[in-house]
């Protein structure tokens, strides 16, 4: 959550922080995949143990949460093409967005967990109970085999379309350039160009894109959903394995393997890392890095906790406990503050704060980074105050 706040405000003058214009890996490109992997982990932990019971109450909760997330996303980002917030020109309403992508992935993997049964193996369970190392590596795959079969099939099918279909007017195959790709074509056909994000980072690419939604529907199904399925696997490890060592070993092997596969696809040029398209290499590489991050957090919170780590991690935990409130608050405040201005619409609280940082740190990257860090600290303070009051925004 802290990284998301930071990259949202530090990318104007610092290219390696902002989203890559097209191919490549920048800091901002790691945020959404990590969120989605953790969504998968949470779905596995919350719904997995209860999937064998009555499903209808759980389904109602899943659908309600999906609707709330998507609705809040439309409220916050839907009017992005309509001018001043909070104006929503329905002819240009942006259907896709950060929360809408999370909502769709959450809904789909939740349905998988609820309606695809586990596939227990008494023999494997017996080996697992005796501490067999090979059994601990196989158990998460064997016990939830139907999840991985479906997830792999969807990933392969959508990436086959991304690589081998050629949109009208495109000369090359695979069509993976900013000005010619399957994701932009499908989204434009299904949603309409006027309903896509109007200022994508690929406008800075060479050649630039004419239109593309970075949270578009096709990329969500071809890549973002796979990140969430991989999160299910990391959660399945927690459900299946009991010892800290077995869990960390499984996560470490998976993180290294995913990272190596992603790097191999990117370095060889077979499938370049591309967050706009959510390419296969970006899915694998970000899942590997996110899995390693999850393992480190688990190590310092569950296996070898220390007072120092608890104190350092507390502000980050506050952000996580109220992530919806912090995200919505940051998005809304940034758009709402300019409503109140002094004489000129460009003279308002936000411009005054930005001006103060530029006077202290000068024009350029240092000022940008300092302002972004201050934004993170501000929301840590807000989240800490909400935590002390025991106020948590939940959907």
CSV table of C-alpha atoms in Angstrom, one decimal:
chain,number,residue,atom,x,y,z
A,1,UNK,CA,0.0,0.0,0.0
A,2,UNK,CA,2.8,2.4,0.9
A,3,UNK,CA,4.5,1.6,-2.4
A,4,UNK,CA,1.3,2.4,-4.3
A,5,UNK,CA,1.0,5.8,-2.7
A,6,UNK,CA,4.7,6.5,-3.4
A,7,UNK,CA,4.7,5.6,-7.1
A,8,UNK,CA,1.4,7.5,-7.6
A,9,UNK,CA,3.1,10.7,-6.7
A,10,UNK,CA,6.7,10.3,-7.6
A,11,UNK,CA,6.6,9.4,-11.3
A,12,UNK,CA,6.4,12.9,-12.8
A,13,UNK,CA,10.2,13.6,-12.7
A,14,UNK,CA,11.5,10.1,-11.9
A,15,UNK,CA,11.1,7.8,-15.0
A,16,UNK,CA,12.1,4.6,-13.2
A,17,UNK,CA,9.3,5.1,-10.7
A,18,UNK,CA,6.4,5.7,-13.1
A,19,UNK,CA,4.9,3.0,-15.2
A,20,UNK,CA,7.1,2.0,-18.2
A,21,UNK,CA,5.9,3.6,-21.4
A,22,UNK,CA,5.8,0.1,-23.0
A,23,UNK,CA,8.3,-2.8,-22.6
A,24,UNK,CA,10.4,-2.8,-19.4
A,25,UNK,CA,10.1,-3.0,-15.6
A,26,UNK,CA,9.6,0.1,-13.5
A,27,UNK,CA,8.8,0.4,-9.8
A,28,UNK,CA,5.1,1.2,-10.4
A,29,UNK,CA,4.7,-1.9,-12.5
A,30,UNK,CA,5.2,-4.1,-9.4
A,31,UNK,CA,2.3,-2.8,-7.4
A,32,UNK,CA,-0.8,-4.2,-9.0
A,33,UNK,CA,0.5,-7.7,-9.5
A,34,UNK,CA,1.5,-7.8,-5.8
A,35,UNK,CA,-2.0,-6.7,-4.8
A,36,UNK,CA,-3.6,-9.4,-7.0
A,37,UNK,CA,-1.3,-12.1,-5.7
A,38,UNK,CA,-2.3,-11.2,-2.1
A,39,UNK,CA,-6.0,-11.2,-3.2
A,40,UNK,CA,-5.5,-14.8,-4.3
A,41,UNK,CA,-3.8,-15.7,-1.0
A,42,UNK,CA,-6.7,-14.1,1.0
A,43,UNK,CA,-9.4,-15.9,-1.1
A,44,UNK,CA,-7.7,-19.2,-0.5
A,45,UNK,CA,-7.5,-18.7,3.3
A,46,UNK,CA,-11.0,-17.2,3.7
A,47,UNK,CA,-13.0,-19.4,1.4
A,48,UNK,CA,-10.9,-22.6,1.0
A,49,UNK,CA,-11.7,-24.1,4.4
A,50,UNK,CA,-15.4,-23.2,4.1
A,51,UNK,CA,-16.0,-24.3,0.5
A,52,UNK,CA,-17.2,-27.7,1.5
A,53,UNK,CA,-20.1,-26.2,3.5
A,54,UNK,CA,-23.1,-24.2,2.3
A,55,UNK,CA,-22.0,-22.2,-0.6
A,56,UNK,CA,-24.9,-19.8,-1.2
A,57,UNK,CA,-24.2,-17.5,1.8
A,58,UNK,CA,-20.6,-17.3,0.7
A,59,UNK,CA,-21.6,-16.6,-2.9
A,60,UNK,CA,-23.8,-13.7,-1.8
A,61,UNK,CA,-20.9,-12.2,0.2
A,62,UNK,CA,-18.6,-12.6,-2.8
A,63,UNK,CA,-21.0,-10.9,-5.2
A,64,UNK,CA,-21.8,-8.1,-2.7
A,65,UNK,CA,-18.1,-7.4,-2.2
A,66,UNK,CA,-17.5,-7.5,-6.0
A,67,UNK,CA,-20.2,-5.0,-6.6
A,68,UNK,CA,-19.0,-2.7,-3.9
A,69,UNK,CA,-15.4,-2.8,-5.2
A,70,UNK,CA,-16.4,-2.2,-8.8
A,71,UNK,CA,-18.9,0.5,-7.8
A,72,UNK,CA,-16.3,2.4,-5.7
A,73,UNK,CA,-13.9,2.1,-8.6
A,74,UNK,CA,-16.4,3.7,-11.0
A,75,UNK,CA,-17.0,6.4,-8.5
A,76,UNK,CA,-13.4,7.2,-8.1
A,77,UNK,CA,-12.0,6.6,-11.6
A,78,UNK,CA,-15.0,6.4,-13.8
A,79,UNK,CA,-15.2,10.1,-14.5
A,80,UNK,CA,-11.5,10.4,-15.4
A,81,UNK,CA,-12.3,11.3,-19.0
A,82,UNK,CA,-15.1,13.8,-18.1
A,83,UNK,CA,-13.1,16.8,-16.9
A,84,UNK,CA,-13.3,18.1,-13.3
A,85,UNK,CA,-14.0,15.6,-10.6
A,86,UNK,CA,-16.8,14.8,-9.6
A,87,UNK,CA,-18.3,15.1,-13.1
A,88,UNK,CA,-19.2,11.9,-14.9
A,89,UNK,CA,-19.9,12.2,-18.6
A,90,UNK,CA,-21.7,8.9,-19.1
A,91,UNK,CA,-20.8,8.9,-22.8
A,92,UNK,CA,-17.1,8.7,-21.7
A,93,UNK,CA,-17.4,6.8,-18.5
A,94,UNK,CA,-14.3,4.7,-17.9
A,95,UNK,CA,-15.5,1.2,-17.2
A,96,UNK,CA,-12.2,-0.3,-16.2
A,97,UNK,CA,-9.9,0.7,-13.4
A,98,UNK,CA,-7.8,-0.5,-10.5
A,99,UNK,CA,-10.7,-1.5,-8.2
A,100,UNK,CA,-12.7,-2.9,-11.1
A,101,UNK,CA,-9.8,-5.2,-12.0
A,102,UNK,CA,-9.4,-6.3,-8.5
A,103,UNK,CA,-13.1,-6.9,-8.2
A,104,UNK,CA,-13.3,-9.1,-11.4
A,105,UNK,CA,-10.2,-11.2,-10.4
A,106,UNK,CA,-11.6,-11.6,-6.8
A,107,UNK,CA,-15.0,-12.7,-8.1
A,108,UNK,CA,-13.6,-15.2,-10.6
A,109,UNK,CA,-11.1,-16.9,-8.3
A,110,UNK,CA,-13.7,-17.0,-5.5
A,111,UNK,CA,-16.1,-18.9,-7.8
A,112,UNK,CA,-13.2,-21.3,-8.6
A,113,UNK,CA,-12.6,-21.9,-4.9
A,114,UNK,CA,-16.3,-22.3,-4.1
A,115,UNK,CA,-17.3,-24.6,-7.0
A,116,UNK,CA,-14.2,-26.6,-7.9
A,117,UNK,CA,-13.7,-29.3,-5.3
A,118,UNK,CA,-10.5,-30.3,-3.7
A,119,UNK,CA,-8.9,-33.6,-4.8
A,120,UNK,CA,-7.6,-35.3,-1.7
A,121,UNK,CA,-5.1,-38.1,-1.8
A,122,UNK,CA,-4.9,-40.3,1.3
A,123,UNK,CA,-1.5,-41.7,0.3
A,124,UNK,CA,0.0,-38.2,-0.2
A,125,UNK,CA,-1.5,-37.0,3.0
A,126,UNK,CA,0.1,-39.9,4.8
A,127,UNK,CA,3.5,-39.0,3.4
A,128,UNK,CA,2.9,-35.4,4.3
A,129,UNK,CA,2.1,-36.3,7.9
A,130,UNK,CA,5.4,-38.2,8.1
A,131,UNK,CA,7.3,-35.1,7.0
A,132,UNK,CA,8.2,-36.3,3.5
A,133,UNK,CA,9.9,-33.3,1.7
A,134,UNK,CA,8.7,-34.3,-1.8
A,135,UNK,CA,5.1,-34.7,-0.5
A,136,UNK,CA,5.2,-31.2,0.9
A,137,UNK,CA,6.2,-29.9,-2.6
A,138,UNK,CA,3.5,-31.9,-4.4
A,139,UNK,CA,0.6,-31.5,-1.9
A,140,UNK,CA,-0.6,-28.0,-2.8
A,141,UNK,CA,-0.7,-29.0,-6.5
A,142,UNK,CA,-2.4,-32.4,-5.9
A,143,UNK,CA,-5.0,-31.3,-3.4
A,144,UNK,CA,-6.2,-28.4,-5.5
A,145,UNK,CA,-5.4,-29.8,-8.9
A,146,UNK,CA,-8.7,-28.6,-10.6
A,147,UNK,CA,-7.8,-25.0,-9.6
A,148,UNK,CA,-4.5,-25.2,-11.4
A,149,UNK,CA,-5.8,-27.0,-14.5
A,150,UNK,CA,-8.4,-24.3,-15.0
A,151,UNK,CA,-6.0,-21.4,-14.3
A,152,UNK,CA,-3.4,-22.8,-16.6
A,153,UNK,CA,-5.9,-23.4,-19.4
A,154,UNK,CA,-7.2,-19.8,-19.2
A,155,UNK,CA,-3.7,-18.4,-19.1
A,156,UNK,CA,-2.5,-20.4,-22.1
A,157,UNK,CA,-5.7,-19.6,-24.1
A,158,UNK,CA,-5.6,-15.9,-23.6
A,159,UNK,CA,-1.9,-15.6,-24.1
A,160,UNK,CA,-2.2,-17.6,-27.3
A,161,UNK,CA,-4.7,-15.0,-28.5
A,162,UNK,CA,-2.4,-12.2,-27.5
A,163,UNK,CA,0.5,-13.7,-29.3
A,164,UNK,CA,-1.0,-15.2,-32.5
A,165,UNK,CA,-4.1,-13.2,-33.3
A,166,UNK,CA,-3.5,-10.2,-35.6
A,167,UNK,CA,-5.9,-7.3,-35.3
A,168,UNK,CA,-7.0,-5.5,-38.5
A,169,UNK,CA,-4.4,-3.2,-39.8
A,170,UNK,CA,-1.5,-4.9,-37.9
A,171,UNK,CA,1.3,-6.2,-40.2
A,172,UNK,CA,3.4,-8.0,-37.6
A,173,UNK,CA,2.7,-11.2,-35.6
A,174,UNK,CA,2.8,-11.3,-32.7
A,175,UNK,CA,1.2,-7.9,-32.4
A,176,UNK,CA,2.8,-6.6,-29.3
A,177,UNK,CA,3.6,-2.9,-30.1
A,178,UNK,CA,1.9,0.1,-28.5
A,179,UNK,CA,0.1,1.0,-31.7
A,180,UNK,CA,-1.0,-2.5,-32.6
A,181,UNK,CA,-2.0,-5.2,-30.1
A,182,UNK,CA,-4.9,-7.5,-29.4
A,183,UNK,CA,-5.7,-6.0,-25.9
A,184,UNK,CA,-6.4,-2.5,-27.2
A,185,UNK,CA,-8.4,-3.9,-30.2
A,186,UNK,CA,-10.6,-6.2,-28.1
A,187,UNK,CA,-11.2,-3.5,-25.4
A,188,UNK,CA,-12.1,-0.9,-28.0
A,189,UNK,CA,-14.5,-3.3,-29.7
A,190,UNK,CA,-16.2,-4.5,-26.5
A,191,UNK,CA,-16.2,-1.3,-24.4
A,192,UNK,CA,-15.8,1.5,-27.0
A,193,UNK,CA,-12.8,3.8,-27.3
A,194,UNK,CA,-14.5,6.6,-25.5
A,195,UNK,CA,-14.7,4.4,-22.4
A,196,UNK,CA,-11.0,3.6,-22.2
A,197,UNK,CA,-8.4,5.5,-20.1
A,198,UNK,CA,-7.5,8.6,-22.0
A,199,UNK,CA,-3.9,9.1,-20.8
A,200,UNK,CA,-2.1,5.7,-20.9
A,201,UNK,CA,1.6,5.6,-20.4
A,202,UNK,CA,2.0,4.1,-23.9
A,203,UNK,CA,1.4,7.6,-25.3
A,204,UNK,CA,5.1,8.0,-24.5
A,205,UNK,CA,6.1,4.9,-26.4
A,206,UNK,CA,7.7,4.7,-29.8
A,207,UNK,CA,5.6,4.3,-31.7
A,208,UNK,CA,2.9,5.7,-29.4
A,209,UNK,CA,-0.4,4.1,-28.8
A,210,UNK,CA,-3.6,5.7,-30.0
A,211,UNK,CA,-5.7,4.2,-27.3
A,212,UNK,CA,-5.3,1.6,-24.5
A,213,UNK,CA,-6.7,1.1,-21.0
A,214,UNK,CA,-3.9,-0.1,-18.6
A,215,UNK,CA,-6.6,-1.9,-16.6
A,216,UNK,CA,-8.5,-3.2,-19.6
A,217,UNK,CA,-10.6,-6.2,-19.8
A,218,UNK,CA,-8.5,-8.4,-22.1
A,219,UNK,CA,-5.3,-7.8,-20.1
A,220,UNK,CA,-7.2,-8.6,-16.9
A,221,UNK,CA,-8.3,-12.0,-18.3
A,222,UNK,CA,-5.0,-12.8,-20.0
A,223,UNK,CA,-2.6,-11.7,-17.2
A,224,UNK,CA,-4.0,-10.2,-14.1
A,225,UNK,CA,-6.3,-13.2,-13.4
A,226,UNK,CA,-3.2,-15.4,-13.6
A,227,UNK,CA,-1.5,-13.3,-10.9
A,228,UNK,CA,-4.5,-14.0,-8.7
A,229,UNK,CA,-4.5,-17.7,-9.5
A,230,UNK,CA,-0.8,-17.8,-8.4
A,231,UNK,CA,-1.9,-16.1,-5.2
A,232,UNK,CA,-4.3,-19.0,-4.7
A,233,UNK,CA,-1.3,-21.4,-4.9
A,234,UNK,CA,0.6,-19.4,-2.3
A,235,UNK,CA,-2.5,-19.5,-0.1
A,236,UNK,CA,-2.9,-23.3,-0.8
A,237,UNK,CA,0.6,-23.8,0.7
A,238,UNK,CA,-0.6,-22.2,3.9
A,239,UNK,CA,-3.7,-24.5,3.9
A,240,UNK,CA,-1.9,-27.7,3.1
A,241,UNK,CA,1.5,-27.5,4.9
A,242,UNK,CA,1.8,-27.0,8.6
A,243,UNK,CA,5.5,-26.3,9.3
A,244,UNK,CA,7.1,-23.0,8.8
A,245,UNK,CA,10.1,-24.6,7.1
A,246,UNK,CA,7.9,-26.5,4.6
A,247,UNK,CA,5.9,-23.4,3.7
A,248,UNK,CA,9.0,-21.2,3.2
A,249,UNK,CA,10.8,-23.8,1.2
A,250,UNK,CA,7.8,-24.2,-1.2
A,251,UNK,CA,7.4,-20.4,-1.5
A,252,UNK,CA,11.2,-20.0,-2.1
A,253,UNK,CA,11.3,-22.7,-4.9
A,254,UNK,CA,8.2,-21.2,-6.6
A,255,UNK,CA,9.5,-17.6,-6.3
A,256,UNK,CA,12.8,-18.5,-7.9
A,257,UNK,CA,11.2,-20.6,-10.6
A,258,UNK,CA,8.7,-18.0,-11.5
A,259,UNK,CA,11.3,-15.2,-11.6
A,260,UNK,CA,13.7,-17.2,-13.8
A,261,UNK,CA,10.9,-18.1,-16.2
A,262,UNK,CA,9.8,-14.5,-16.4
A,263,UNK,CA,13.4,-13.2,-16.9
A,264,UNK,CA,14.0,-15.8,-19.6
A,265,UNK,CA,11.0,-14.8,-21.6
A,266,UNK,CA,11.9,-11.1,-21.3
A,267,UNK,CA,15.7,-11.3,-21.8
A,268,UNK,CA,15.4,-13.6,-24.9
A,269,UNK,CA,12.8,-11.2,-26.4
A,270,UNK,CA,10.2,-14.0,-26.8
A,271,UNK,CA,7.7,-12.2,-24.6
A,272,UNK,CA,9.0,-8.8,-23.3
A,273,UNK,CA,7.9,-7.6,-19.9
A,274,UNK,CA,4.9,-5.4,-20.5
A,275,UNK,CA,2.6,-4.3,-17.7
A,276,UNK,CA,0.2,-2.5,-20.1
A,277,UNK,CA,-0.5,-5.8,-21.8
A,278,UNK,CA,0.1,-7.8,-18.6
A,279,UNK,CA,2.3,-10.1,-20.7
A,280,UNK,CA,3.2,-13.7,-19.6
A,281,UNK,CA,6.7,-12.6,-18.6
A,282,UNK,CA,5.3,-9.8,-16.4
A,283,UNK,CA,2.9,-12.3,-14.7
A,284,UNK,CA,5.8,-14.7,-13.9
A,285,UNK,CA,8.4,-12.1,-12.9
A,286,UNK,CA,6.0,-10.1,-10.6
A,287,UNK,CA,4.6,-13.3,-9.1
A,288,UNK,CA,8.1,-14.4,-8.2
A,289,UNK,CA,9.1,-11.1,-6.7
A,290,UNK,CA,5.7,-10.9,-4.8
A,291,UNK,CA,6.1,-14.4,-3.5
A,292,UNK,CA,9.6,-13.6,-2.2
A,293,UNK,CA,8.2,-10.5,-0.5
A,294,UNK,CA,5.4,-12.6,1.1
A,295,UNK,CA,8.0,-15.1,2.3
A,296,UNK,CA,10.1,-12.4,3.9
A,297,UNK,CA,7.1,-10.9,5.7
A,298,UNK,CA,6.0,-14.3,6.9
A,299,UNK,CA,9.6,-15.0,8.1
A,300,UNK,CA,9.7,-11.8,10.2
A,301,UNK,CA,6.1,-11.9,11.5
A,302,UNK,CA,5.5,-15.6,12.1
A,303,UNK,CA,8.8,-17.5,12.2
A,304,UNK,CA,11.3,-15.0,13.9
A,305,UNK,CA,9.3,-11.9,15.0
A,306,UNK,CA,11.3,-9.1,16.7
A,307,UNK,CA,10.2,-6.0,18.5
A,308,UNK,CA,12.2,-3.8,16.1
A,309,UNK,CA,10.5,-5.3,13.1
A,310,UNK,CA,7.1,-4.9,14.8
A,311,UNK,CA,7.7,-1.2,15.4
A,312,UNK,CA,9.1,-0.6,11.9
A,313,UNK,CA,6.3,-2.5,10.3
A,314,UNK,CA,3.4,-1.0,12.3
A,315,UNK,CA,2.7,2.0,10.1
A,316,UNK,CA,2.7,-0.3,7.0
A,317,UNK,CA,0.2,-2.6,8.8
A,318,UNK,CA,-2.0,0.4,9.6
A,319,UNK,CA,-2.1,1.2,5.9
A,320,UNK,CA,-3.0,-2.4,5.1
A,321,UNK,CA,-5.8,-2.6,7.7
A,322,UNK,CA,-7.5,0.4,6.1
A,323,UNK,CA,-6.3,0.0,2.5
A,324,UNK,CA,-9.7,0.9,0.9
A,325,UNK,CA,-10.1,4.0,3.0
A,326,UNK,CA,-6.5,5.1,2.3
A,327,UNK,CA,-6.7,4.4,-1.5
A,328,UNK,CA,-10.1,6.1,-1.9
A,329,UNK,CA,-9.0,9.0,0.3
A,330,UNK,CA,-5.8,9.6,-1.6
A,331,UNK,CA,-7.6,9.5,-5.0
A,332,UNK,CA,-10.5,11.7,-3.9
A,333,UNK,CA,-8.4,14.3,-2.1
A,334,UNK,CA,-6.0,14.7,-5.0
A,335,UNK,CA,-9.1,15.5,-7.2
A,336,UNK,CA,-11.1,17.5,-4.6
A,337,UNK,CA,-8.5,19.9,-3.2
A,338,UNK,CA,-8.3,22.0,-6.4
A,339,UNK,CA,-12.0,22.8,-5.9
A,340,UNK,CA,-11.0,25.4,-3.3
A,341,UNK,CA,-8.7,27.9,-4.8
A,342,UNK,CA,-7.6,31.6,-4.4
A,343,UNK,CA,-8.5,33.8,-7.3
A,344,UNK,CA,-6.8,31.6,-9.9
A,345,UNK,CA,-7.8,27.9,-10.3
A,346,UNK,CA,-4.1,27.0,-10.2
A,347,UNK,CA,-3.6,28.5,-6.7
A,348,UNK,CA,-4.9,25.9,-4.1
A,349,UNK,CA,-3.6,23.9,-1.2
A,350,UNK,CA,-2.0,21.2,-3.4
A,351,UNK,CA,-0.1,23.6,-5.6
A,352,UNK,CA,1.0,25.5,-2.4
A,353,UNK,CA,2.4,22.3,-0.9
A,354,UNK,CA,4.1,21.3,-4.2
A,355,UNK,CA,5.6,24.8,-4.5
A,356,UNK,CA,7.0,24.6,-0.9
A,357,UNK,CA,8.7,21.3,-1.7
A,358,UNK,CA,10.2,22.8,-4.9
A,359,UNK,CA,11.6,25.8,-2.9
A,360,UNK,CA,13.2,23.5,-0.4
A,361,UNK,CA,14.4,20.7,-2.6
A,362,UNK,CA,14.6,22.5,-6.0
A,363,UNK,CA,12.9,21.5,-9.3
A,364,UNK,CA,13.2,17.9,-10.4
A,365,UNK,CA,13.4,14.4,-9.0
A,366,UNK,CA,14.4,15.1,-5.4
A,367,UNK,CA,11.4,17.3,-4.9
A,368,UNK,CA,9.1,14.7,-6.5
A,369,UNK,CA,10.5,11.9,-4.3
A,370,UNK,CA,10.3,14.0,-1.2
A,371,UNK,CA,6.7,15.0,-1.9
A,372,UNK,CA,5.7,11.3,-2.5
A,373,UNK,CA,7.4,10.2,0.7
A,374,UNK,CA,5.5,13.0,2.6
A,375,UNK,CA,2.3,11.7,1.1
A,376,UNK,CA,3.0,8.2,2.4
A,377,UNK,CA,3.8,9.5,5.9
A,378,UNK,CA,0.6,11.6,5.9
A,379,UNK,CA,-1.5,8.6,5.1
A,380,UNK,CA,0.4,6.5,7.6
A,381,UNK,CA,-0.6,9.0,10.2
A,382,UNK,CA,-4.2,8.9,9.1
A,383,UNK,CA,-4.3,5.1,9.1
A,384,UNK,CA,-2.6,5.1,12.5
A,385,UNK,CA,-5.3,7.4,13.9
A,386,UNK,CA,-8.1,5.2,12.4
A,387,UNK,CA,-6.4,2.2,13.9
A,388,UNK,CA,-6.3,3.7,17.4
A,389,UNK,CA,-10.0,4.6,17.0
A,390,UNK,CA,-10.7,1.0,15.8
A,391,UNK,CA,-12.3,2.4,12.6
A,392,UNK,CA,-11.8,0.1,9.6
A,393,UNK,CA,-13.4,0.6,6.2
A,394,UNK,CA,-14.6,-2.8,4.9
A,395,UNK,CA,-16.5,-3.8,1.8
